[in-house]
Amino acid sequence: MSVEVPVPVPVDLDEVDLSDRDWWVRPPAERHAAFDRLRRERPFAFFAEPEIPGIPTGPGYRAVTRYADLEAISSQPALFCSGKGAVSMQDIPAELHEFYGSLISMDDPRHAKIRRIVSKTFTPRMLERTLDSVRAVVDDVLAAARRTAEAGDGTIDVVADIAAPIPLRVICDMMGIPEEDRPGVLNRSNIILSGGDPELIEDGDPLTAFLTAGMEMAALMERLAAERLEQPREDLTTALVTTEVDGEKLSHQEIASFFILLLVAGNETTRNALSQGLLALAEHPDQRARWAADPGLDRTAVEEVVRWVSPVTWMRRTATRDGELNGHRFSAGDKFLLFYAAANRDPEAFRDPQVFDVGRDPNPHVGFGSKGPHFCLGAHLARRELAVAFRAMFDQLPDLEVTGPPDRLRSSFVNGLKRLPARLTGVR
Ligand code: HEM
């Protein structure tokens, strides 16, 4: 296969447009070369917002690429808020970004309250049961992938056959989504997360497809929430409809919006950590052999996969007043995109940041977010899913060979793969 090992490549910063989704399908070597120069030469580089039909185009944003700047912004939520929108470059209407972002696009005290309700439902018992089920889901998915290869010419698509179904099934099991609704959940989640990638929007314009997918997802969750009030079950949906903090419960709409966040934050991210973790191992066979031979490396290797891939490329913050940060003056209303993918390769924070090292320790990556109130609520679950899945792949699919190259998602927000061809060499 053609390998994509990051090597220094010349890059013209005036040609770099982080808002252009087509820029993100270029080889990662180019992306990281641009980040290197942005960190050194233009640490708060300005970019214009892309135009979206139906949404007013705003004043643009600053791209935060240095680890220290990103940490400083993330850890001062009163000065750099999320409530003006955390997952879009544009100032979309508040109801819309809250609906699609749930607590990720809220500020305290509302954020803290909703997060307390949600955290209360991620009880140790609930989490333990989910974690136990991860192994069964992984075994099942890997066995199905082998059957697919055997039924055909030995080839599989890592994304469709392994990386997508594992986190989707884990989240649907957690929420108690019926089997028959799951294909629809996958399709709608793809549309919501596609970043407008034309391949995933079959007809109509991206904004309408996005809104329709959100409304259909909300309708499904409203139905399930109503069913659980009648007949409680041992699932997260039941916990979400019944849990109270200070006498307040989540509305059905809030549950629907949280479910969309779970799919977005917990499904696509883990999917891309899996697929691109496998790609990184194919590109670094020494690291693959080292990890496969030593389960003691599972902890550090999973962290390194998350640093290397940085499945969430950025989150946004907006300045609430005028101020100065590390020599940069800013005004109230200025937008900052926190480029986790860039901070995760900052030589000020990581020794040899362009080296993929499954034993890296310490590894203070910001793949799950940096310091601050929005740190990933599912990091524990994601780590478990990744550790179980990679170990099981080493054991059950030792003959898996990536035949690449990957087909990249046209999105600046999610570092995603649409397809990653592979074959099981033991099949034929
Ligand atoms: C490799 C997998 C994952 C990655 C890379 C990831 C990354 C992130 C990032 C970057 C944030 C934003 C942090 C910030 O704004 O400061 C976040 C927030 C969040 N994540 Fe994850 N995530 C992953 C898996 C999961 C899973 C499995 C779940 C749940 C099932 C989940 C649920 C959430 C939630 C609910 C939030 C919002 C927290 C808040 O705003 O208070 N994530 N995640």
Tab-separated table of C-alpha atoms and ligand atoms in Angstrom:
chain	number	residue	atom	x	y	z
A	1	MET	CA	0.000	0.000	0.000
A	2	SER	CA	1.041	3.628	-0.324
A	3	VAL	CA	2.167	4.811	3.081
A	4	GLU	CA	1.433	8.227	4.548
A	5	VAL	CA	4.290	8.706	6.995
A	6	PRO	CA	4.543	12.365	8.025
A	7	VAL	CA	7.750	13.742	6.537
A	8	PRO	CA	8.640	17.419	6.205
A	9	VAL	CA	6.996	18.712	3.042
A	10	PRO	CA	7.219	22.255	1.728
A	11	VAL	CA	4.030	24.163	2.320
A	12	ASP	CA	2.957	27.650	1.297
A	13	LEU	CA	0.963	29.108	4.187
A	14	ASP	CA	-0.870	31.472	1.870
A	15	GLU	CA	-2.312	28.411	0.123
A	16	VAL	CA	-3.585	26.889	3.387
A	17	ASP	CA	-7.288	27.326	4.085
A	18	LEU	CA	-8.395	25.466	7.203
A	19	SER	CA	-12.022	26.327	6.354
A	20	ASP	CA	-11.899	24.505	3.035
A	21	ARG	CA	-13.053	20.943	3.551
A	22	ASP	CA	-11.161	19.853	0.434
A	23	TRP	CA	-7.889	20.873	2.115
A	24	TRP	CA	-8.482	18.160	4.728
A	25	VAL	CA	-8.461	15.267	2.261
A	26	ARG	CA	-4.821	15.945	1.392
A	27	PRO	CA	-2.203	13.620	2.915
A	28	PRO	CA	-1.683	14.137	6.665
A	29	ALA	CA	1.995	14.937	6.017
A	30	GLU	CA	0.898	18.161	4.362
A	31	ARG	CA	-1.551	18.956	7.132
A	32	HIS	CA	1.104	18.547	9.813
A	33	ALA	CA	3.695	20.498	7.860
A	34	ALA	CA	1.194	23.380	7.704
A	35	PHE	CA	0.463	23.118	11.429
A	36	ASP	CA	4.214	23.222	12.164
A	37	ARG	CA	4.563	26.492	10.302
A	38	LEU	CA	1.366	27.980	11.722
A	39	ARG	CA	2.540	27.222	15.275
A	40	ARG	CA	5.912	28.839	14.619
A	41	GLU	CA	4.957	31.769	12.395
A	42	ARG	CA	1.247	32.559	12.807
A	43	PRO	CA	0.046	31.081	16.119
A	44	PHE	CA	-3.277	32.922	15.965
A	45	ALA	CA	-3.711	32.847	12.179
A	46	PHE	CA	-6.934	34.354	10.865
A	47	PHE	CA	-9.216	32.366	8.528
A	48	ALA	CA	-12.459	33.374	6.848
A	49	GLU	CA	-15.559	31.294	7.470
A	50	PRO	CA	-16.845	29.108	4.653
A	51	GLU	CA	-20.140	30.108	3.125
A	52	ILE	CA	-23.135	27.920	3.906
A	53	PRO	CA	-26.319	28.656	1.950
A	54	GLY	CA	-29.014	29.812	4.391
A	55	ILE	CA	-26.578	30.809	7.179
A	56	PRO	CA	-25.066	34.307	7.426
A	57	THR	CA	-21.292	34.254	6.988
A	58	GLY	CA	-19.542	35.627	10.086
A	59	PRO	CA	-16.309	37.553	10.608
A	60	GLY	CA	-13.921	34.572	10.601
A	61	TYR	CA	-11.864	32.958	13.360
A	62	ARG	CA	-8.377	32.551	14.803
A	63	ALA	CA	-6.754	29.114	14.514
A	64	VAL	CA	-5.098	28.110	17.809
A	65	THR	CA	-2.308	25.659	17.051
A	66	ARG	CA	0.098	25.929	20.026
A	67	TYR	CA	-0.447	23.563	22.963
A	68	ALA	CA	0.014	26.304	25.603
A	69	ASP	CA	-2.488	28.683	23.949
A	70	LEU	CA	-5.039	25.923	23.536
A	71	GLU	CA	-4.710	24.934	27.196
A	72	ALA	CA	-5.002	28.569	28.355
A	73	ILE	CA	-8.216	29.111	26.365
A	74	SER	CA	-9.791	25.783	27.297
A	75	SER	CA	-9.165	26.297	31.011
A	76	GLN	CA	-10.825	29.764	31.149
A	77	PRO	CA	-14.453	29.047	30.208
A	78	ALA	CA	-15.740	32.350	31.624
A	79	LEU	CA	-13.456	34.267	29.253
A	80	PHE	CA	-13.695	31.856	26.297
A	81	CYS	CA	-17.210	30.419	26.237
A	82	SER	CA	-18.839	27.503	24.397
A	83	GLY	CA	-22.382	28.853	24.485
A	84	LYS	CA	-22.041	30.796	21.217
A	85	GLY	CA	-21.398	27.468	19.463
A	86	ALA	CA	-18.653	24.906	19.954
A	87	VAL	CA	-19.053	22.715	16.880
A	88	SER	CA	-19.582	25.199	14.079
A	89	MET	CA	-17.435	28.000	12.688
A	90	GLN	CA	-20.551	30.045	11.968
A	91	ASP	CA	-22.860	31.745	14.451
A	92	ILE	CA	-25.826	29.506	13.833
A	93	PRO	CA	-29.042	30.203	15.800
A	94	ALA	CA	-28.718	29.262	19.503
A	95	GLU	CA	-31.582	26.700	19.432
A	96	LEU	CA	-29.850	24.952	16.562
A	97	HIS	CA	-26.373	24.728	18.013
A	98	GLU	CA	-27.761	23.717	21.393
A	99	PHE	CA	-29.874	21.040	19.741
A	100	TYR	CA	-26.936	19.598	17.809
A	101	GLY	CA	-24.299	20.296	20.450
A	102	SER	CA	-26.246	19.576	23.642
A	103	LEU	CA	-24.017	20.225	26.654
A	104	ILE	CA	-20.939	20.694	24.527
A	105	SER	CA	-22.384	24.025	23.322
A	106	MET	CA	-23.513	25.258	26.743
A	107	ASP	CA	-21.883	27.287	29.482
A	108	ASP	CA	-22.198	27.035	33.240
A	109	PRO	CA	-24.444	27.062	35.180
A	110	ARG	CA	-26.693	25.288	32.600
A	111	HIS	CA	-23.819	23.137	31.368
A	112	ALA	CA	-22.830	22.051	34.886
A	113	LYS	CA	-26.420	21.124	35.692
A	114	ILE	CA	-27.008	19.054	32.555
A	115	ARG	CA	-23.582	17.454	32.921
A	116	ARG	CA	-24.449	16.498	36.525
A	117	ILE	CA	-27.675	14.822	35.374
A	118	VAL	CA	-25.856	13.003	32.595
A	119	SER	CA	-22.902	12.036	34.825
A	120	LYS	CA	-25.346	10.682	37.370
A	121	THR	CA	-26.648	8.323	34.702
A	122	PHE	CA	-23.152	7.162	33.771
A	123	THR	CA	-23.163	5.319	37.106
A	124	PRO	CA	-20.369	2.834	37.872
A	125	ARG	CA	-22.955	0.048	37.508
A	126	MET	CA	-24.178	1.294	34.132
A	127	LEU	CA	-20.630	1.824	32.930
A	128	GLU	CA	-19.433	-1.568	34.183
A	129	ARG	CA	-22.267	-3.313	32.347
A	130	THR	CA	-21.410	-1.435	29.150
A	131	LEU	CA	-17.717	-2.145	29.525
A	132	ASP	CA	-18.483	-5.859	29.994
A	133	SER	CA	-20.544	-5.843	26.822
A	134	VAL	CA	-17.748	-4.232	24.767
A	135	ARG	CA	-15.821	-7.514	24.561
A	136	ALA	CA	-18.927	-9.374	23.264
A	137	VAL	CA	-19.651	-6.666	20.676
A	138	VAL	CA	-16.032	-6.683	19.448
A	139	ASP	CA	-15.915	-10.503	19.157
A	140	ASP	CA	-19.155	-10.491	17.232
A	141	VAL	CA	-18.069	-7.735	14.813
A	142	LEU	CA	-14.676	-9.344	14.124
A	143	ALA	CA	-16.293	-12.750	13.471
A	144	ALA	CA	-18.699	-11.084	11.024
A	145	ALA	CA	-15.772	-9.335	9.280
A	146	ARG	CA	-14.058	-12.703	8.786
A	147	ARG	CA	-17.262	-14.203	7.379
A	148	THR	CA	-17.536	-11.271	4.947
A	149	ALA	CA	-13.972	-11.880	3.754
A	150	GLU	CA	-14.590	-15.624	3.421
A	151	ALA	CA	-17.816	-15.146	1.498
A	152	GLY	CA	-16.037	-12.928	-1.025
A	153	ASP	CA	-12.488	-12.536	-2.275
A	154	GLY	CA	-10.853	-12.124	1.121
A	155	THR	CA	-11.205	-8.340	1.176
A	156	ILE	CA	-13.014	-6.170	3.705
A	157	ASP	CA	-13.522	-2.473	4.305
A	158	VAL	CA	-12.069	-1.663	7.739
A	159	VAL	CA	-14.498	1.253	8.174
A	160	ALA	CA	-17.767	-0.496	7.281
A	161	ASP	CA	-16.896	-3.951	8.608
A	162	ILE	CA	-15.006	-3.131	11.829
A	163	ALA	CA	-14.591	0.495	12.862
A	164	ALA	CA	-18.154	1.768	12.347
A	165	PRO	CA	-20.166	-1.095	13.856
A	166	ILE	CA	-18.233	-1.403	17.152
A	167	PRO	CA	-18.920	2.037	18.695
A	168	LEU	CA	-22.366	2.250	17.067
A	169	ARG	CA	-23.444	-1.023	18.684
A	170	VAL	CA	-21.957	-0.042	22.044
A	171	ILE	CA	-23.859	3.260	22.098
A	172	CYS	CA	-27.103	1.765	20.769
A	173	ASP	CA	-26.889	-0.980	23.434
A	174	MET	CA	-26.303	1.659	26.111
A	175	MET	CA	-29.310	3.676	24.992
A	176	GLY	CA	-31.503	0.615	24.328
A	177	ILE	CA	-32.086	1.406	20.624
A	178	PRO	CA	-34.085	-1.420	18.985
A	179	GLU	CA	-32.277	-3.441	16.277
A	180	GLU	CA	-34.654	-2.322	13.526
A	181	ASP	CA	-33.886	1.376	14.177
A	182	ARG	CA	-30.102	1.009	14.054
A	183	PRO	CA	-29.480	1.234	10.292
A	184	GLY	CA	-31.425	4.528	10.295
A	185	VAL	CA	-29.359	5.769	13.244
A	186	LEU	CA	-26.147	5.022	11.337
A	187	ASN	CA	-27.326	6.836	8.187
A	188	ARG	CA	-28.506	9.910	10.058
A	189	SER	CA	-25.415	10.060	12.184
A	190	ASN	CA	-23.330	9.977	8.989
A	191	ILE	CA	-25.320	12.871	7.521
A	192	ILE	CA	-25.048	14.961	10.700
A	193	LEU	CA	-21.323	14.340	10.873
A	194	SER	CA	-20.531	14.467	7.192
A	195	GLY	CA	-19.522	18.120	7.322
A	196	GLY	CA	-21.434	18.403	4.044
A	197	ASP	CA	-19.378	15.741	2.235
A	198	PRO	CA	-21.442	15.465	-0.977
A	199	GLU	CA	-21.083	11.672	-1.135
A	200	LEU	CA	-23.079	11.274	2.086
A	201	ILE	CA	-25.846	13.712	1.168
A	202	GLU	CA	-27.887	11.777	-1.378
A	203	ASP	CA	-30.279	14.481	-2.423
A	204	GLY	CA	-31.175	18.021	-1.495
A	205	ASP	CA	-28.861	20.578	0.035
A	206	PRO	CA	-26.609	19.727	2.989
A	207	LEU	CA	-28.405	22.039	5.440
A	208	THR	CA	-31.836	20.491	4.751
A	209	ALA	CA	-30.391	16.964	4.940
A	210	PHE	CA	-28.708	17.871	8.237
A	211	LEU	CA	-31.886	19.335	9.760
A	212	THR	CA	-34.044	16.430	8.574
A	213	ALA	CA	-31.627	13.872	10.004
A	214	GLY	CA	-31.659	15.712	13.358
A	215	MET	CA	-35.452	15.852	13.461
A	216	GLU	CA	-35.774	12.148	12.615
A	217	MET	CA	-33.306	11.274	15.346
A	218	ALA	CA	-35.236	13.449	17.808
A	219	ALA	CA	-38.492	11.695	16.856
A	220	LEU	CA	-36.911	8.298	17.542
A	221	MET	CA	-35.628	9.405	20.938
A	222	GLU	CA	-38.937	11.024	21.889
A	223	ARG	CA	-40.669	7.720	21.130
A	224	LEU	CA	-38.181	5.721	23.189
A	225	ALA	CA	-38.265	8.199	26.081
A	226	ALA	CA	-42.072	7.967	26.234
A	227	GLU	CA	-41.869	4.150	26.132
A	228	ARG	CA	-39.344	4.102	28.994
A	229	LEU	CA	-41.560	6.276	31.189
A	230	GLU	CA	-44.294	3.639	30.732
A	231	GLN	CA	-41.972	0.664	31.011
A	232	PRO	CA	-38.586	1.426	32.582
A	233	ARG	CA	-35.649	-0.758	31.523
A	234	GLU	CA	-31.999	-1.174	32.482
A	235	ASP	CA	-30.671	1.283	29.916
A	236	LEU	CA	-29.295	4.813	29.643
A	237	THR	CA	-32.523	6.165	28.106
A	238	THR	CA	-34.482	5.071	31.177
A	239	ALA	CA	-31.849	6.634	33.437
A	240	LEU	CA	-31.949	9.875	31.431
A	241	VAL	CA	-35.762	10.184	31.620
A	242	THR	CA	-35.910	9.491	35.342
A	243	THR	CA	-32.793	11.145	36.850
A	244	GLU	CA	-33.266	14.470	38.633
A	245	VAL	CA	-30.790	17.064	39.886
A	246	ASP	CA	-32.203	19.785	42.192
A	247	GLY	CA	-35.695	18.698	41.179
A	248	GLU	CA	-34.950	19.121	37.449
A	249	LYS	CA	-35.168	16.407	34.835
A	250	LEU	CA	-34.073	16.388	31.208
A	251	SER	CA	-36.885	17.071	28.740
A	252	HIS	CA	-37.420	14.552	25.921
A	253	GLN	CA	-35.946	17.134	23.562
A	254	GLU	CA	-32.828	17.423	25.737
A	255	ILE	CA	-32.505	13.647	25.782
A	256	ALA	CA	-32.759	13.586	21.987
A	257	SER	CA	-30.119	16.254	21.721
A	258	PHE	CA	-27.848	14.422	24.170
A	259	PHE	CA	-28.272	11.253	22.112
A	260	ILE	CA	-27.163	13.135	18.997
A	261	LEU	CA	-24.127	14.343	20.943
A	262	LEU	CA	-23.347	10.780	22.037
A	263	LEU	CA	-23.472	9.636	18.434
A	264	VAL	CA	-21.356	12.510	17.286
A	265	ALA	CA	-18.900	12.615	20.181
A	266	GLY	CA	-18.782	8.937	20.950
A	267	ASN	CA	-19.445	7.155	17.717
A	268	GLU	CA	-17.583	8.905	14.916
A	269	THR	CA	-14.602	9.632	17.151
A	270	THR	CA	-14.032	6.074	18.297
A	271	ARG	CA	-14.692	4.869	14.746
A	272	ASN	CA	-11.934	7.054	13.367
A	273	ALA	CA	-9.516	6.246	16.177
A	274	LEU	CA	-10.013	2.574	15.259
A	275	SER	CA	-9.678	2.908	11.503
A	276	GLN	CA	-6.793	5.368	11.553
A	277	GLY	CA	-5.120	3.531	14.426
A	278	LEU	CA	-5.065	0.480	12.141
A	279	LEU	CA	-3.725	2.631	9.333
A	280	ALA	CA	-0.963	3.998	11.603
A	281	LEU	CA	-0.025	0.436	12.580
A	282	ALA	CA	0.125	-0.565	8.911
A	283	GLU	CA	2.438	2.383	8.269
A	284	HIS	CA	4.616	1.521	11.279
A	285	PRO	CA	4.980	-2.287	11.236
A	286	ASP	CA	7.625	-2.166	13.995
A	287	GLN	CA	5.121	-0.485	16.347
A	288	ARG	CA	2.441	-2.988	15.339
A	289	ALA	CA	4.690	-5.956	16.159
A	290	ARG	CA	5.749	-4.337	19.448
A	291	TRP	CA	2.170	-3.673	20.608
A	292	ALA	CA	0.770	-7.010	19.388
A	293	ALA	CA	3.431	-8.875	21.372
A	294	ASP	CA	2.894	-6.965	24.619
A	295	PRO	CA	-0.578	-6.455	26.175
A	296	GLY	CA	1.216	-4.375	28.814
A	297	LEU	CA	1.390	-1.638	26.166
A	298	ASP	CA	-2.391	-1.422	25.699
A	299	ARG	CA	-2.711	1.668	27.932
A	300	THR	CA	0.035	3.795	26.355
A	301	ALA	CA	-0.680	2.593	22.820
A	302	VAL	CA	-4.346	3.623	23.012
A	303	GLU	CA	-3.344	7.115	24.196
A	304	GLU	CA	-0.835	7.348	21.349
A	305	VAL	CA	-3.491	6.373	18.803
A	306	VAL	CA	-5.760	9.158	20.110
A	307	ARG	CA	-2.878	11.698	20.010
A	308	TRP	CA	-1.761	10.600	16.539
A	309	VAL	CA	-5.219	10.542	14.967
A	310	SER	CA	-6.857	13.382	16.945
A	311	PRO	CA	-10.317	12.253	15.765
A	312	VAL	CA	-11.889	15.598	16.725
A	313	THR	CA	-9.855	18.172	14.823
A	314	TRP	CA	-11.169	21.259	16.644
A	315	MET	CA	-13.724	22.749	19.023
A	316	ARG	CA	-14.653	26.410	19.081
A	317	ARG	CA	-14.598	28.986	21.860
A	318	THR	CA	-15.737	32.648	21.713
A	319	ALA	CA	-14.219	35.524	23.725
A	320	THR	CA	-16.692	37.045	26.187
A	321	ARG	CA	-14.681	40.284	26.625
A	322	ASP	CA	-11.601	42.087	25.340
A	323	GLY	CA	-8.254	40.841	26.613
A	324	GLU	CA	-4.792	39.548	25.831
A	325	LEU	CA	-3.445	36.026	25.605
A	326	ASN	CA	0.257	35.211	25.301
A	327	GLY	CA	0.910	38.541	23.573
A	328	HIS	CA	-2.150	38.379	21.305
A	329	ARG	CA	-4.843	41.027	21.797
A	330	PHE	CA	-8.420	39.963	21.220
A	331	SER	CA	-11.893	41.516	21.409
A	332	ALA	CA	-15.207	40.333	22.784
A	333	GLY	CA	-16.887	38.134	20.158
A	334	ASP	CA	-13.637	36.890	18.573
A	335	LYS	CA	-13.807	33.211	17.693
A	336	PHE	CA	-11.021	30.732	18.388
A	337	LEU	CA	-10.839	27.251	16.891
A	338	LEU	CA	-8.825	24.973	19.174
A	339	PHE	CA	-6.920	22.721	16.791
A	340	TYR	CA	-6.312	19.618	18.920
A	341	ALA	CA	-4.662	17.972	15.934
A	342	ALA	CA	-2.003	20.724	15.875
A	343	ALA	CA	-1.443	20.963	19.646
A	344	ASN	CA	-0.963	17.188	19.723
A	345	ARG	CA	2.159	17.577	17.549
A	346	ASP	CA	3.615	20.617	19.351
A	347	PRO	CA	7.328	20.032	20.067
A	348	GLU	CA	7.005	22.275	23.140
A	349	ALA	CA	4.718	19.626	24.667
A	350	PHE	CA	5.910	16.319	23.137
A	351	ARG	CA	9.345	14.896	22.508
A	352	ASP	CA	9.632	13.842	18.827
A	353	PRO	CA	5.979	14.675	18.165
A	354	GLN	CA	6.097	13.333	14.594
A	355	VAL	CA	7.096	9.862	15.836
A	356	PHE	CA	4.356	7.280	16.384
A	357	ASP	CA	5.465	5.524	19.581
A	358	VAL	CA	3.065	3.028	21.192
A	359	GLY	CA	5.070	3.202	24.436
A	360	ARG	CA	4.994	7.036	24.713
A	361	ASP	CA	4.799	7.956	28.411
A	362	PRO	CA	3.999	10.584	29.574
A	363	ASN	CA	1.558	11.507	26.840
A	364	PRO	CA	-0.365	14.658	27.854
A	365	HIS	CA	-2.362	14.735	24.581
A	366	VAL	CA	-5.496	16.825	24.193
A	367	GLY	CA	-7.360	14.380	21.936
A	368	PHE	CA	-10.169	14.165	24.521
A	369	GLY	CA	-10.028	17.924	25.093
A	370	SER	CA	-7.793	19.991	27.305
A	371	LYS	CA	-8.287	21.296	30.867
A	372	GLY	CA	-11.766	22.691	31.445
A	373	PRO	CA	-15.386	21.757	32.089
A	374	HIS	CA	-16.021	20.099	28.708
A	375	PHE	CA	-13.383	17.364	28.953
A	376	CYS	CA	-14.726	14.271	27.178
A	377	LEU	CA	-17.361	12.529	29.271
A	378	GLY	CA	-16.808	9.249	27.433
A	379	ALA	CA	-13.005	9.089	27.563
A	380	HIS	CA	-13.088	6.102	29.929
A	381	LEU	CA	-15.466	4.197	27.676
A	382	ALA	CA	-13.541	5.128	24.504
A	383	ARG	CA	-10.249	3.946	26.021
A	384	ARG	CA	-11.839	0.618	26.934
A	385	GLU	CA	-13.382	0.167	23.476
A	386	LEU	CA	-10.069	0.897	21.787
A	387	ALA	CA	-7.998	-1.335	24.074
A	388	VAL	CA	-10.395	-4.275	23.715
A	389	ALA	CA	-10.771	-3.824	19.952
A	390	PHE	CA	-7.051	-3.579	19.120
A	391	ARG	CA	-6.133	-6.524	21.366
A	392	ALA	CA	-8.938	-8.620	19.820
A	393	MET	CA	-7.794	-7.635	16.318
A	394	PHE	CA	-4.236	-8.768	17.073
A	395	ASP	CA	-5.609	-12.099	18.388
A	396	GLN	CA	-8.494	-12.799	16.039
A	397	LEU	CA	-7.467	-11.088	12.802
A	398	PRO	CA	-3.650	-11.412	12.844
A	399	ASP	CA	-3.758	-11.774	9.059
A	400	LEU	CA	-5.450	-8.385	8.521
A	401	GLU	CA	-3.450	-6.396	6.004
A	402	VAL	CA	-4.351	-2.843	5.053
A	403	THR	CA	-4.185	-2.566	1.283
A	404	GLY	CA	-4.958	1.207	1.291
A	405	PRO	CA	-4.971	3.995	0.416
A	406	PRO	CA	-7.801	5.358	2.568
A	407	ASP	CA	-10.665	7.453	1.316
A	408	ARG	CA	-10.782	10.540	3.555
A	409	LEU	CA	-13.883	12.407	4.769
A	410	ARG	CA	-14.172	15.931	3.384
A	411	SER	CA	-14.500	17.541	6.784
A	412	SER	CA	-12.432	19.980	8.791
A	413	PHE	CA	-14.157	18.961	12.019
A	414	VAL	CA	-13.845	15.181	12.134
A	415	ASN	CA	-10.624	13.550	11.037
A	416	GLY	CA	-12.438	10.726	9.323
A	417	LEU	CA	-12.086	7.881	6.871
A	418	LYS	CA	-14.940	6.796	4.650
A	419	ARG	CA	-13.209	3.625	3.485
A	420	LEU	CA	-10.022	1.734	4.265
A	421	PRO	CA	-9.503	-1.341	2.064
A	422	ALA	CA	-7.930	-4.391	3.649
A	423	ARG	CA	-7.727	-8.136	3.174
A	424	LEU	CA	-7.402	-11.166	5.380
A	425	THR	CA	-4.405	-12.933	3.914
A	426	GLY	CA	-5.371	-16.221	5.598
A	427	VAL	CA	-8.629	-16.477	3.660
A	428	ARG	CA	-7.213	-17.332	0.234
B	1	HEM	C1	-11.584	8.343	20.755
B	1	HEM	C2	-12.780	8.708	21.107
B	1	HEM	C3	-13.181	10.096	21.562
B	1	HEM	C4	-12.565	11.297	21.343
B	1	HEM	C5	-11.266	11.568	20.590
B	1	HEM	C6	-13.380	12.319	21.973
B	1	HEM	C7	-13.078	13.677	21.986
B	1	HEM	C8	-13.804	14.631	22.629
B	1	HEM	C9	-13.489	16.045	22.628
B	1	HEM	C10	-12.299	16.688	21.927
B	1	HEM	C11	-14.432	16.686	23.366
B	1	HEM	C12	-14.528	18.191	23.609
B	1	HEM	C13	-13.677	18.637	24.744
B	1	HEM	C14	-13.745	20.125	24.994
B	1	HEM	O1	-14.508	20.854	24.314
B	1	HEM	O2	-13.019	20.593	25.893
B	1	HEM	C15	-15.369	15.662	23.805
B	1	HEM	C16	-16.504	15.916	24.578
B	1	HEM	C17	-17.466	14.966	24.849
B	1	HEM	N1	-17.399	13.605	24.601
B	1	HEM	FE1	-15.874	12.643	23.718
B	1	HEM	N2	-14.476	11.713	22.551
B	1	HEM	C18	-14.400	10.354	22.320
B	1	HEM	C19	-15.302	9.399	22.731
B	1	HEM	C20	-16.460	9.635	23.422
B	1	HEM	C21	-17.420	8.633	23.839
B	1	HEM	C22	-17.272	7.126	23.606
B	1	HEM	C23	-18.451	9.291	24.435
B	1	HEM	C24	-19.715	8.753	25.047
B	1	HEM	C25	-20.267	7.614	24.804
B	1	HEM	C26	-18.136	10.701	24.418
B	1	HEM	C27	-18.926	11.690	24.945
B	1	HEM	C28	-18.572	13.018	25.017
B	1	HEM	C29	-19.433	14.045	25.597
B	1	HEM	C30	-20.825	13.822	26.169
B	1	HEM	C31	-18.742	15.263	25.504
B	1	HEM	C32	-19.225	16.654	25.945
B	1	HEM	C33	-18.747	16.956	27.335
B	1	HEM	C34	-19.132	18.342	27.800
B	1	HEM	O3	-19.355	19.261	27.001
B	1	HEM	O4	-19.247	18.523	29.033
B	1	HEM	N3	-16.925	10.878	23.800
B	1	HEM	N4	-14.959	14.431	23.368
